[in-house]
C-alpha positions as a Markdown table, in Angstrom:
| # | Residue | x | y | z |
|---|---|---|---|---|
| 1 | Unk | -50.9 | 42.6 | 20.1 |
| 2 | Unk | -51.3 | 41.1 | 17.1 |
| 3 | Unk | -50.7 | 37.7 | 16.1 |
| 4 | Unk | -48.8 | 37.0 | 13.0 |
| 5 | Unk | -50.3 | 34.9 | 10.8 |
| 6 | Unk | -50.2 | 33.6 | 6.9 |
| 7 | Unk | -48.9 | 36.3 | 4.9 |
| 8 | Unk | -47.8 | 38.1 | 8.1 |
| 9 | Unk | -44.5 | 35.8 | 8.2 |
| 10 | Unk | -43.7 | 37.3 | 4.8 |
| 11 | Unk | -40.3 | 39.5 | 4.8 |
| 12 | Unk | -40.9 | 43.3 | 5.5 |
| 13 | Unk | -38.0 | 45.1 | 3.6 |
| 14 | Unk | -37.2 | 48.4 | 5.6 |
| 15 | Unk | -35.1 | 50.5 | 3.4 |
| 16 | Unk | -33.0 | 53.7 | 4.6 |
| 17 | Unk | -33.3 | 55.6 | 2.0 |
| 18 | Unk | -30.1 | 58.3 | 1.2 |
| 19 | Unk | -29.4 | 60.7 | -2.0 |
| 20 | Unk | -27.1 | 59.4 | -4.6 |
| 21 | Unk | -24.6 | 61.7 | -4.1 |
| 22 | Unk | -23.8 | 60.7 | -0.4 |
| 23 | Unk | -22.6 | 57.2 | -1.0 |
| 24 | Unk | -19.0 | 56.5 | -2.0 |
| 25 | Unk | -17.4 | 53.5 | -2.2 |
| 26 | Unk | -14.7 | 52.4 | 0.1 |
| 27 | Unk | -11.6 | 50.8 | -1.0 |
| 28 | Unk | -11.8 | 47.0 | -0.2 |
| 29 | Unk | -8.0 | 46.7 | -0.1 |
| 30 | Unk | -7.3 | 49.0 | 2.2 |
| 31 | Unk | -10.2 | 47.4 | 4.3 |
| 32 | Unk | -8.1 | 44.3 | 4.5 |
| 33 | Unk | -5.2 | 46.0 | 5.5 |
| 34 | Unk | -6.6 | 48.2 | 8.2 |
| 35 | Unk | -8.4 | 45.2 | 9.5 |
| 36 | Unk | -4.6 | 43.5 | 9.9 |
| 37 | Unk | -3.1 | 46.4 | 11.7 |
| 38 | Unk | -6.3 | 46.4 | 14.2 |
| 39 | Unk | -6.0 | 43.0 | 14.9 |
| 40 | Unk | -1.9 | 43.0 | 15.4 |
| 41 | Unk | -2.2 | 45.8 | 17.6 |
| 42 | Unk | -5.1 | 44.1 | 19.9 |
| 43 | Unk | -2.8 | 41.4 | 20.5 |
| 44 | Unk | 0.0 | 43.7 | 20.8 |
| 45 | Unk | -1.8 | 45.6 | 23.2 |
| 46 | Unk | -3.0 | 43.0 | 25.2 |
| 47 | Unk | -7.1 | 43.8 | 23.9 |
| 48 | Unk | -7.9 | 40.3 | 24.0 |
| 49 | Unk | -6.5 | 38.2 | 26.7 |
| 50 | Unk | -8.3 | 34.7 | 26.6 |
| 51 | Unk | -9.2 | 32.6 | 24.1 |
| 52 | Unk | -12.9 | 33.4 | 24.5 |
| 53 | Unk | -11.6 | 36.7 | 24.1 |
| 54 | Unk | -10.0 | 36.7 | 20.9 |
| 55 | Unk | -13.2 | 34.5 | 19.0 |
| 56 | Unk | -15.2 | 37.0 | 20.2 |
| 57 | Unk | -13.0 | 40.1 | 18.7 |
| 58 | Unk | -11.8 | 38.2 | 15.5 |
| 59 | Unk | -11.8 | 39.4 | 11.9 |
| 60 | Unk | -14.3 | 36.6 | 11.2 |
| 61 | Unk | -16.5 | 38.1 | 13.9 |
| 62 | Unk | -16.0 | 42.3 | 13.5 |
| 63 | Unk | -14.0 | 44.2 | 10.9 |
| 64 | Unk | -13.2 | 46.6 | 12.4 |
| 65 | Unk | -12.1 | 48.7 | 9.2 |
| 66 | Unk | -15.3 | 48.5 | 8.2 |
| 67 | Unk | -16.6 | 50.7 | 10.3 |
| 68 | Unk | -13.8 | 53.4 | 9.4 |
| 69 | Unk | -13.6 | 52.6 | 5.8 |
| 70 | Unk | -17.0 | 53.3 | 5.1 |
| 71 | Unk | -17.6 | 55.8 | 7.5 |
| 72 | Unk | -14.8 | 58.1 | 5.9 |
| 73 | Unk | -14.5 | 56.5 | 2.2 |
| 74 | Unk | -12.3 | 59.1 | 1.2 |
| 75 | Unk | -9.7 | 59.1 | 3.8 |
| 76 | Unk | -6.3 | 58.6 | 3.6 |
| 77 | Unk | -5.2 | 54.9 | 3.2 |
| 78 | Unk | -2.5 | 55.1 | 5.9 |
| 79 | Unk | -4.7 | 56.6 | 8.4 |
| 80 | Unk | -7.6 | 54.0 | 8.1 |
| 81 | Unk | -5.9 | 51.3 | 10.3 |
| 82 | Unk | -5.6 | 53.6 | 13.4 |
| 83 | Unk | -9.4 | 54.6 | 13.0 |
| 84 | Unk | -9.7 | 50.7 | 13.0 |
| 85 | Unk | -7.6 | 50.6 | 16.0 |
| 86 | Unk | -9.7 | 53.0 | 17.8 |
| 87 | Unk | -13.0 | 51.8 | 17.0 |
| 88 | Unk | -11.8 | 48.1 | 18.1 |
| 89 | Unk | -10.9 | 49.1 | 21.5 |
| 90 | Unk | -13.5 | 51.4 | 21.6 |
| 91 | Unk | -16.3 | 48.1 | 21.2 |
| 92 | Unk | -14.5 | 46.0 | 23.0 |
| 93 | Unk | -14.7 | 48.0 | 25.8 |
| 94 | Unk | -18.1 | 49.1 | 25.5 |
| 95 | Unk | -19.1 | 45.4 | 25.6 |
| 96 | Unk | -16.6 | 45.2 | 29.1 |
| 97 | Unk | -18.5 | 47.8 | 30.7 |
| 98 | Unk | -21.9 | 48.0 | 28.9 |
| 99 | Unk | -24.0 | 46.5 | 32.6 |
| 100 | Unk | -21.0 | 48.2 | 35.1 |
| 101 | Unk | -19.9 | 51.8 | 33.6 |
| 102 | Unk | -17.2 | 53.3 | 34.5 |
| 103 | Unk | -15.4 | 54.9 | 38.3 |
| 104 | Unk | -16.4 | 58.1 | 38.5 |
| 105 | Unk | -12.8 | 59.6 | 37.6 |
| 106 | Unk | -12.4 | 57.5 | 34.5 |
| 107 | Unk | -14.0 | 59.7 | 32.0 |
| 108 | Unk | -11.1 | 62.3 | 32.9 |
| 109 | Unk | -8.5 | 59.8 | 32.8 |
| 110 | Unk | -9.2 | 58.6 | 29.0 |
| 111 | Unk | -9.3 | 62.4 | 28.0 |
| 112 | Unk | -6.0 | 62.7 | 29.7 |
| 113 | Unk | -4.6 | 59.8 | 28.0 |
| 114 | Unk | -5.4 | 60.7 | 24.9 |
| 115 | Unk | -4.2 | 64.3 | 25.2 |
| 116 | Unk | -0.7 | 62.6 | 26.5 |
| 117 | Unk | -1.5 | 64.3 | 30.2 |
| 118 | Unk | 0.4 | 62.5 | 33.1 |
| 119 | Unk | -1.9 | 60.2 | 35.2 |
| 120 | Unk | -2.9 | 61.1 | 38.5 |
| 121 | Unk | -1.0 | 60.7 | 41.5 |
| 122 | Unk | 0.8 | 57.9 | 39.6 |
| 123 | Unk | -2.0 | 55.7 | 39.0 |
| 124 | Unk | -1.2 | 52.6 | 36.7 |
| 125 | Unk | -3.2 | 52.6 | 33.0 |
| 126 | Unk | -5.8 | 49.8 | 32.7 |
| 127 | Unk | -5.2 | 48.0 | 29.4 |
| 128 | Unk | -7.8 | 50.3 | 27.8 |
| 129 | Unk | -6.2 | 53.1 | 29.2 |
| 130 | Unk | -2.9 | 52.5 | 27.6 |
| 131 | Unk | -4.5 | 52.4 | 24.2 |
| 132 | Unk | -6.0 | 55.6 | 24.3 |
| 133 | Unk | -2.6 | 56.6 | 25.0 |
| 134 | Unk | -1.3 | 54.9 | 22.4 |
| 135 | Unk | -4.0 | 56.2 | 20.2 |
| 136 | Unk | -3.0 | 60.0 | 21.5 |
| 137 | Unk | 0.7 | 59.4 | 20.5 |
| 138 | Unk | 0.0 | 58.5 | 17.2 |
| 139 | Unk | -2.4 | 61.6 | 16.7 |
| 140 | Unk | 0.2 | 63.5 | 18.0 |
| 141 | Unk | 2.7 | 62.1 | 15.4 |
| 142 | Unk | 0.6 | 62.1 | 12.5 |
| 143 | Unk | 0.2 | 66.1 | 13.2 |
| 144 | Unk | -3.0 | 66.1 | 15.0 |
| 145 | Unk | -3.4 | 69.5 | 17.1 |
| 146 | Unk | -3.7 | 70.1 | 21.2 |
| 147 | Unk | -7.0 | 71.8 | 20.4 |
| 148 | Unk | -8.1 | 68.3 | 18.5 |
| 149 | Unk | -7.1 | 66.2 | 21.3 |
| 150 | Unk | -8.7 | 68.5 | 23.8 |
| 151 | Unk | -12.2 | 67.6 | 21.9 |
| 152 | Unk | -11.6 | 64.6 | 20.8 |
| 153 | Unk | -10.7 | 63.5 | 24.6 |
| 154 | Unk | -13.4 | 65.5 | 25.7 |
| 155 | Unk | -16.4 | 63.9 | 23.3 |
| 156 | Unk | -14.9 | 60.6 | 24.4 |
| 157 | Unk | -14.9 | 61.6 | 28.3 |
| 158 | Unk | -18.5 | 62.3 | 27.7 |
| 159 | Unk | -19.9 | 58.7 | 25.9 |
| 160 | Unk | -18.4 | 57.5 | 29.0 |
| 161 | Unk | -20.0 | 59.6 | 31.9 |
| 162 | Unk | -23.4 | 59.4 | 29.8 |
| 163 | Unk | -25.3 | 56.3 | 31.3 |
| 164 | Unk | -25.7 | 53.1 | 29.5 |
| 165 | Unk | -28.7 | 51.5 | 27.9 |
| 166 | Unk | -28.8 | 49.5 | 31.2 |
| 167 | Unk | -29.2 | 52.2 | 33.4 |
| 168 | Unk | -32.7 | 52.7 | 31.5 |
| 169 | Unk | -33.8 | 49.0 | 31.1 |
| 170 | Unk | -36.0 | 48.9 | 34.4 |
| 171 | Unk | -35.7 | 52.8 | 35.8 |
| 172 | Unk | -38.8 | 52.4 | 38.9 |
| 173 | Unk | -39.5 | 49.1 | 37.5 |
| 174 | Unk | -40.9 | 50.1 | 33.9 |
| 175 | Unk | -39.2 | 49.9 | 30.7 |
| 176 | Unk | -38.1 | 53.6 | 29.1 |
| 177 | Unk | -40.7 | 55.1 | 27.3 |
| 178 | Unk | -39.7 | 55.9 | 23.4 |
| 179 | Unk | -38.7 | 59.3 | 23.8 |
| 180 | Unk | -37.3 | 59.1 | 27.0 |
| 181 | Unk | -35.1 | 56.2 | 25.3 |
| 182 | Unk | -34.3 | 58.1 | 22.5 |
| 183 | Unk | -33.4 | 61.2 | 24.4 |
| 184 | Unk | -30.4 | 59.2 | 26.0 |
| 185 | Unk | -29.6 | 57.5 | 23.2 |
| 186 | Unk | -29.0 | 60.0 | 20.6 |
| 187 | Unk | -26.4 | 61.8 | 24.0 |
| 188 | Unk | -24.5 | 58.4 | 24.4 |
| 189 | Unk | -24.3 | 56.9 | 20.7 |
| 190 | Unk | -20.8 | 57.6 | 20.3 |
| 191 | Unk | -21.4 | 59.3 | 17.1 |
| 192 | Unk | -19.8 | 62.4 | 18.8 |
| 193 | Unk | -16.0 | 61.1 | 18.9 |
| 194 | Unk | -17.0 | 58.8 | 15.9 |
| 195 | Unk | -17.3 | 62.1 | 13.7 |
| 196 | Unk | -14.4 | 64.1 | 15.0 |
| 197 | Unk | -12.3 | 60.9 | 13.6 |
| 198 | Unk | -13.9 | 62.7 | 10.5 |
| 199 | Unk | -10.7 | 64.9 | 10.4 |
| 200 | Unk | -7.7 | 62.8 | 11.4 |
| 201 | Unk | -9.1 | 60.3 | 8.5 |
| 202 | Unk | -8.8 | 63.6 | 6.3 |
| 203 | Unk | -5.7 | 65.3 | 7.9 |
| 204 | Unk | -7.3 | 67.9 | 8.4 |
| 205 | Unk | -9.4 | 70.1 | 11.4 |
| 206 | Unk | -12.0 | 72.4 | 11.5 |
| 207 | Unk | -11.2 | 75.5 | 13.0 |
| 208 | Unk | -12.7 | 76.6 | 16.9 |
| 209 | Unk | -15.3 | 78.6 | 15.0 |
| 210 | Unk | -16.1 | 76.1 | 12.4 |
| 211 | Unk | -16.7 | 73.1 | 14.8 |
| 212 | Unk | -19.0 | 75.4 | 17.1 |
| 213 | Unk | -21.2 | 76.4 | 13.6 |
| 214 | Unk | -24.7 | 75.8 | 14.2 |
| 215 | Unk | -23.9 | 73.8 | 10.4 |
| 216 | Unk | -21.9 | 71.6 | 11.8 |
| 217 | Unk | -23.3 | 71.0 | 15.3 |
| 218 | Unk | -26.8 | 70.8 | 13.7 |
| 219 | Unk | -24.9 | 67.5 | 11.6 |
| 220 | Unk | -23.9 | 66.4 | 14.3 |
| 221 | Unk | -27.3 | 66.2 | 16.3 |
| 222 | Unk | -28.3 | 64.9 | 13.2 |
| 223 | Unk | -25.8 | 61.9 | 12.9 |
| 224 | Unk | -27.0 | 61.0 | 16.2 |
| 225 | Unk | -30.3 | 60.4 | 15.4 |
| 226 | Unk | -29.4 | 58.4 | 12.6 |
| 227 | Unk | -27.3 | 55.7 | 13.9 |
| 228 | Unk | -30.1 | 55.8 | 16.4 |
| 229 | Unk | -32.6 | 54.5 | 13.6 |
| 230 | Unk | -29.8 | 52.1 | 11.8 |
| 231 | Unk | -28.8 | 50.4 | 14.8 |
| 232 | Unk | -31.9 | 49.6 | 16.8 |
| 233 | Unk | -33.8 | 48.5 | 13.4 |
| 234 | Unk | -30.4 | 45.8 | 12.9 |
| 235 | Unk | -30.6 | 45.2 | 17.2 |
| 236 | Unk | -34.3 | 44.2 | 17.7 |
| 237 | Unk | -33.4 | 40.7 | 18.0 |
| 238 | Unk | -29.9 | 41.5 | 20.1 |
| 239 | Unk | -31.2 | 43.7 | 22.4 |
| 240 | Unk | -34.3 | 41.5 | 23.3 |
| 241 | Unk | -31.7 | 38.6 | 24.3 |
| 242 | Unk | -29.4 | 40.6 | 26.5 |
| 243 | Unk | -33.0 | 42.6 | 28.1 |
| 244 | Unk | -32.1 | 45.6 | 26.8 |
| 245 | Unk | -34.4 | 48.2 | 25.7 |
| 246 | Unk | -34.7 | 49.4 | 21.7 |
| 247 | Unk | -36.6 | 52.0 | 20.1 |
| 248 | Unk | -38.6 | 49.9 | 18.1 |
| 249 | Unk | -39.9 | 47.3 | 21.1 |
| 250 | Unk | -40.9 | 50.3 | 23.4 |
| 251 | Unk | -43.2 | 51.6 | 20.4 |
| 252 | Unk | -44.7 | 48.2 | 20.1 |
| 253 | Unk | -44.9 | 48.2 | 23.4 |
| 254 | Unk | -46.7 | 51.6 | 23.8 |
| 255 | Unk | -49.0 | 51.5 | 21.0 |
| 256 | Unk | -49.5 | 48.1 | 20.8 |
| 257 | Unk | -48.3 | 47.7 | 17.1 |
| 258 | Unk | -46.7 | 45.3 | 15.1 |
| 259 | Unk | -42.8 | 45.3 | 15.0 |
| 260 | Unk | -43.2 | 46.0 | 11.4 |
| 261 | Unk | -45.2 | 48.8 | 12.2 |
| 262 | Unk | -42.9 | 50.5 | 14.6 |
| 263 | Unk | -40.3 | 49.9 | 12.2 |
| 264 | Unk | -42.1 | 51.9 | 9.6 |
| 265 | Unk | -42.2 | 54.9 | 12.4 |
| 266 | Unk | -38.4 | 54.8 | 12.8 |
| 267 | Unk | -38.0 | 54.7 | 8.8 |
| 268 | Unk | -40.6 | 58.1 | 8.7 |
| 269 | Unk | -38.1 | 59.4 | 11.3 |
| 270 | Unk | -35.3 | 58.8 | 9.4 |
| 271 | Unk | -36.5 | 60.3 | 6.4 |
| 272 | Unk | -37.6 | 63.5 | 8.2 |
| 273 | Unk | -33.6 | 63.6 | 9.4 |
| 274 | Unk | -32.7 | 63.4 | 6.4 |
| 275 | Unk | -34.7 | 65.4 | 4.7 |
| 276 | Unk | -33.6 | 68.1 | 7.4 |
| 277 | Unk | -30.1 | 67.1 | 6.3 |
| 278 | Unk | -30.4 | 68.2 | 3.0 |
| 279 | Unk | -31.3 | 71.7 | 4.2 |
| 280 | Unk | -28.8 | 71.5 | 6.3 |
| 281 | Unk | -26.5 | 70.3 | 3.8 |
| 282 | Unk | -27.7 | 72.7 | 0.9 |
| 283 | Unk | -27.2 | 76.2 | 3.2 |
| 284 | Unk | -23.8 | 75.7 | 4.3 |
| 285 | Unk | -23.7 | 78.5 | 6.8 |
| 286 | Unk | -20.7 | 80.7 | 6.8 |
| 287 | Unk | -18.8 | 77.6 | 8.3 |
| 288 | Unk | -17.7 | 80.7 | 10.9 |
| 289 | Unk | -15.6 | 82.4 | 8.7 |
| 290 | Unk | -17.2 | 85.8 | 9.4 |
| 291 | Unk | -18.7 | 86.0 | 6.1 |
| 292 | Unk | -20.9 | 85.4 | 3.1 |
| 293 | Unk | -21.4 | 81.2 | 2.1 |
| 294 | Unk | -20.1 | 80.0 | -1.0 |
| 295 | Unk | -21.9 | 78.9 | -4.2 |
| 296 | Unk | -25.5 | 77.9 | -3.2 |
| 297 | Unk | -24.7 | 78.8 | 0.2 |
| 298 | Unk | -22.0 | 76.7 | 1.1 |
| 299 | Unk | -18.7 | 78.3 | 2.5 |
| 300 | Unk | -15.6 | 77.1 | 0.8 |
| 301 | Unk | -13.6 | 77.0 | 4.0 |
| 302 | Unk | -16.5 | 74.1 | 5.4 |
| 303 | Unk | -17.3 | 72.7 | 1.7 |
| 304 | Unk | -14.9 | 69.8 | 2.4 |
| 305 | Unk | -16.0 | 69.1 | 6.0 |
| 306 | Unk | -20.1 | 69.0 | 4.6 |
| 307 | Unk | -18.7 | 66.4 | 1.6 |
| 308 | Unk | -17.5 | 64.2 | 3.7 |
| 309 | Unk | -19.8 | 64.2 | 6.7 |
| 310 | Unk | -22.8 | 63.2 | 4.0 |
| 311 | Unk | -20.8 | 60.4 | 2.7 |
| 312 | Unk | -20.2 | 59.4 | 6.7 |
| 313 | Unk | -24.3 | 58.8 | 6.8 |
| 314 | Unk | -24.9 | 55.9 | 4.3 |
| 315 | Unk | -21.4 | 54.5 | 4.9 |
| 316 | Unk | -22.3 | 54.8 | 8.9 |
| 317 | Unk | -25.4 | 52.6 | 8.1 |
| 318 | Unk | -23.6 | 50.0 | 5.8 |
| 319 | Unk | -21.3 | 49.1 | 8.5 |
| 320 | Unk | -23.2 | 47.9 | 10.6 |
| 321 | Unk | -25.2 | 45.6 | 7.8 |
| 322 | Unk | -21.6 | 44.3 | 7.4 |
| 323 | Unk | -20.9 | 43.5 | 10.9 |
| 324 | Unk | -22.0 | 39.8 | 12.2 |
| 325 | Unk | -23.3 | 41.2 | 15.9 |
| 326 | Unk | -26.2 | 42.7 | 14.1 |
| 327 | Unk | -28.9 | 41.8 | 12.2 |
| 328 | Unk | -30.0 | 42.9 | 9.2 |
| 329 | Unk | -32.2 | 40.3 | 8.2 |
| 330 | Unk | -33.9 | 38.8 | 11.8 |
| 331 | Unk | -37.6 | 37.1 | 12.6 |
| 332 | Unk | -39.8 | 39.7 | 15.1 |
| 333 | Unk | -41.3 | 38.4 | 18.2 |
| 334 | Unk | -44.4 | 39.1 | 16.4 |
| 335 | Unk | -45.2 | 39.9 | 12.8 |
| 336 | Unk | -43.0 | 39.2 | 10.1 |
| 337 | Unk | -39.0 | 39.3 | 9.9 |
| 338 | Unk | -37.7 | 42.5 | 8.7 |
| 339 | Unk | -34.7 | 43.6 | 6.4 |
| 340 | Unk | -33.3 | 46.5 | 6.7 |
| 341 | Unk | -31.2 | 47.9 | 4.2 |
| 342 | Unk | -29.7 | 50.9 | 2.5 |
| 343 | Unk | -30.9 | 52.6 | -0.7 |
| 344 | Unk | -30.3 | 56.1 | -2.9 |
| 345 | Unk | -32.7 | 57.5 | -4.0 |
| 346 | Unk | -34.0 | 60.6 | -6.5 |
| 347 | Unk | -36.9 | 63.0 | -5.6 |
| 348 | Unk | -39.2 | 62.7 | -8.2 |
| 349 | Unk | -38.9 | 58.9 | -9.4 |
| 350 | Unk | -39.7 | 58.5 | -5.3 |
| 351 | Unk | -42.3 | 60.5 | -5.0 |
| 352 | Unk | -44.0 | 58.8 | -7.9 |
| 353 | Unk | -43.6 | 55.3 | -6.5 |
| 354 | Unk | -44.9 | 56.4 | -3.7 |
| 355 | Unk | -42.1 | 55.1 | -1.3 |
| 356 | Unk | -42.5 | 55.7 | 1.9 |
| 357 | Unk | -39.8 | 58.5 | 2.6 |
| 358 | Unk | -40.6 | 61.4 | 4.5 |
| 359 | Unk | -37.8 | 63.5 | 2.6 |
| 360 | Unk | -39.6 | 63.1 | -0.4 |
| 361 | Unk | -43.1 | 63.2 | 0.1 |
């Protein structure tokens, strides 16, 4: 390995680099009130039950219309604060059973309670339990569709049968090699049920044919391995300190590289997404409609779905720079401290600054 010295403590700046257009601004007041309903309804709902409990899950710790806000920039203002709501109780659970999982019947049980289904055999709700619920009723209410539900239910039923990072730390006593890692990771990010909120923050669903698209499931592969890049770069120094394994540690570990190094291997993977994105982006598909795309490709019927799912990518990222449990700016365990960060970018001024972005090389 090697051993960091002089200029090696220098700050690495690791820049995600996305096209103009995908950005959009979220609305900073209705952050602020999102973040209020999220944090009325935990105590409402009992999310936080000790002291410890509620410093941990506090506005001055997570914001958790951050998350929603600039995940879906252009949703509607009065349904940001249940996207809050859900992604709250979503992380606070995640961190209750991140070492445990789940019973085996649980996943079932939150796709029920979201689609308003009885529970079984008269089984009480767990706290979490009850908020999916309480999440379902207000879908319902606000006009959301069975077949919505159904998925939405079903894509969270899945993050929770899907093992946790845990599971992988010491599998026969070695740590996960990279692709191994990765392979679980991009099936239990969460990014699945994260971008189906896509259309309740929009009011609006994508028919049966739509959603099964190769388009839009090819996004949503694509989404995956995103967040996988974002997060891991901002949870090097996290994920060392609770022994979990990251992307970027088991390629230091396996090539015998600098962190800043492995970094840079994650940010050629990321630009390679999305540069594929673009594509992806640019042809449109038929969106399922049976017939011929739009202009340049793009059918009407999935134009708004492909606009909004691009701005979800950068504002996906930026979230979690905002949020205090990661780390944007941390010291390696060897080489220098990195910073990650967001950036736009055009094509031609990048390729002749040579920046290090596989989309535009």
């Amino acid at each position: 390995m090697t051993t960091p010295t002089g200029d090696d403590r220098t700050v690495r700046a690791i820049t995600l680099w996305f096209p103009p257009e995908w950005t959009a601004p979220p609305d900073e007041a209705v952050i602020g009130a999102a973040d209020q309903q999220a944090m009325e309804w935990r105590d409402a709902m009992g999310l936080a039950r000790t002291d410890a409990e509620r410093a941990k899950w506090s506005l001055s710790m997570v914001r958790p219309a951050v998350y929603g806000c600039y995940s879906f920039p252009n949703g509607l203002a009065e349904r940001q604060g249940t996207c809050a709501k859900f992604l709250l109780m979503w992380a606070i659970h995640d961190d209750q059973i991140e070492h445990t999982g789940v019973p085996a019947d649980y996943p079932r049980r939150v796709s029920d309670a979201i689609r308003g289904l009885p529970a079984p055999d008269g089984l009480p709700d767990d706290r979490f339990l009850r908020c999916w619920r309480d999440l379902g009723d207000t879908f319902r209410d606000d006009g959301m569709s069975p077949r919505w539900l159904e998925r939405i239910g079903s894509s969270m039923a899945d993050w929770y049968r899907t093992p946790g990072r845990p599971a992988l730390t010491r599998h026969g006593g070695q740590w996960p090699r990279s692709e191994d890692y990765w392979a679980l990771r991009t099936v239990n990010s969460g990014m699945y049920p994260w971008l189906d909120l896509l259309e309740y923050a929009h009011a609006r669903e994508l028919t049966p044919a739509q959603r099964a698209s190769p388009t839009v499931e090819s996004v949503y592969r694509a989404t995956c391995e995103l967040y996988m890049c974002c997060n891991d770069l901002v949870s090097i120094g996290k994920d060392r300190a609770d022994g979990l394994p990251n992307i970027v540690a088991a390629l230091v570990r396996e090539q015998d590289i600098t962190y800043a190094d492995a970094a840079g291997q994650l940010l050629d993977r990321h630009g390679a997404i999305v540069k594929d994105l673009i594509a992806t982006f640019a042809a449109g598909g038929d969106g399922g409609s049976g017939g011929a795309g739009g202009a340049g490709g793009v059918a009407p019927e999935l134009a708004w779905w492909l606009a909004e799912a691009r701005h979800y990518q950068p504002g996906m990222a930026n979230s979690h720079f905002l949020a205090t449990r990661y780390e944007p700016v941390a010291p390696m365990p060897t080489g220098p401290p990195l910073h990650v960060r967001t950036n736009t970018f055009d094509p031609t001024t990048a390729r002749r600054a040579g920046l290090r972005l596989s989309a535009c090389r």
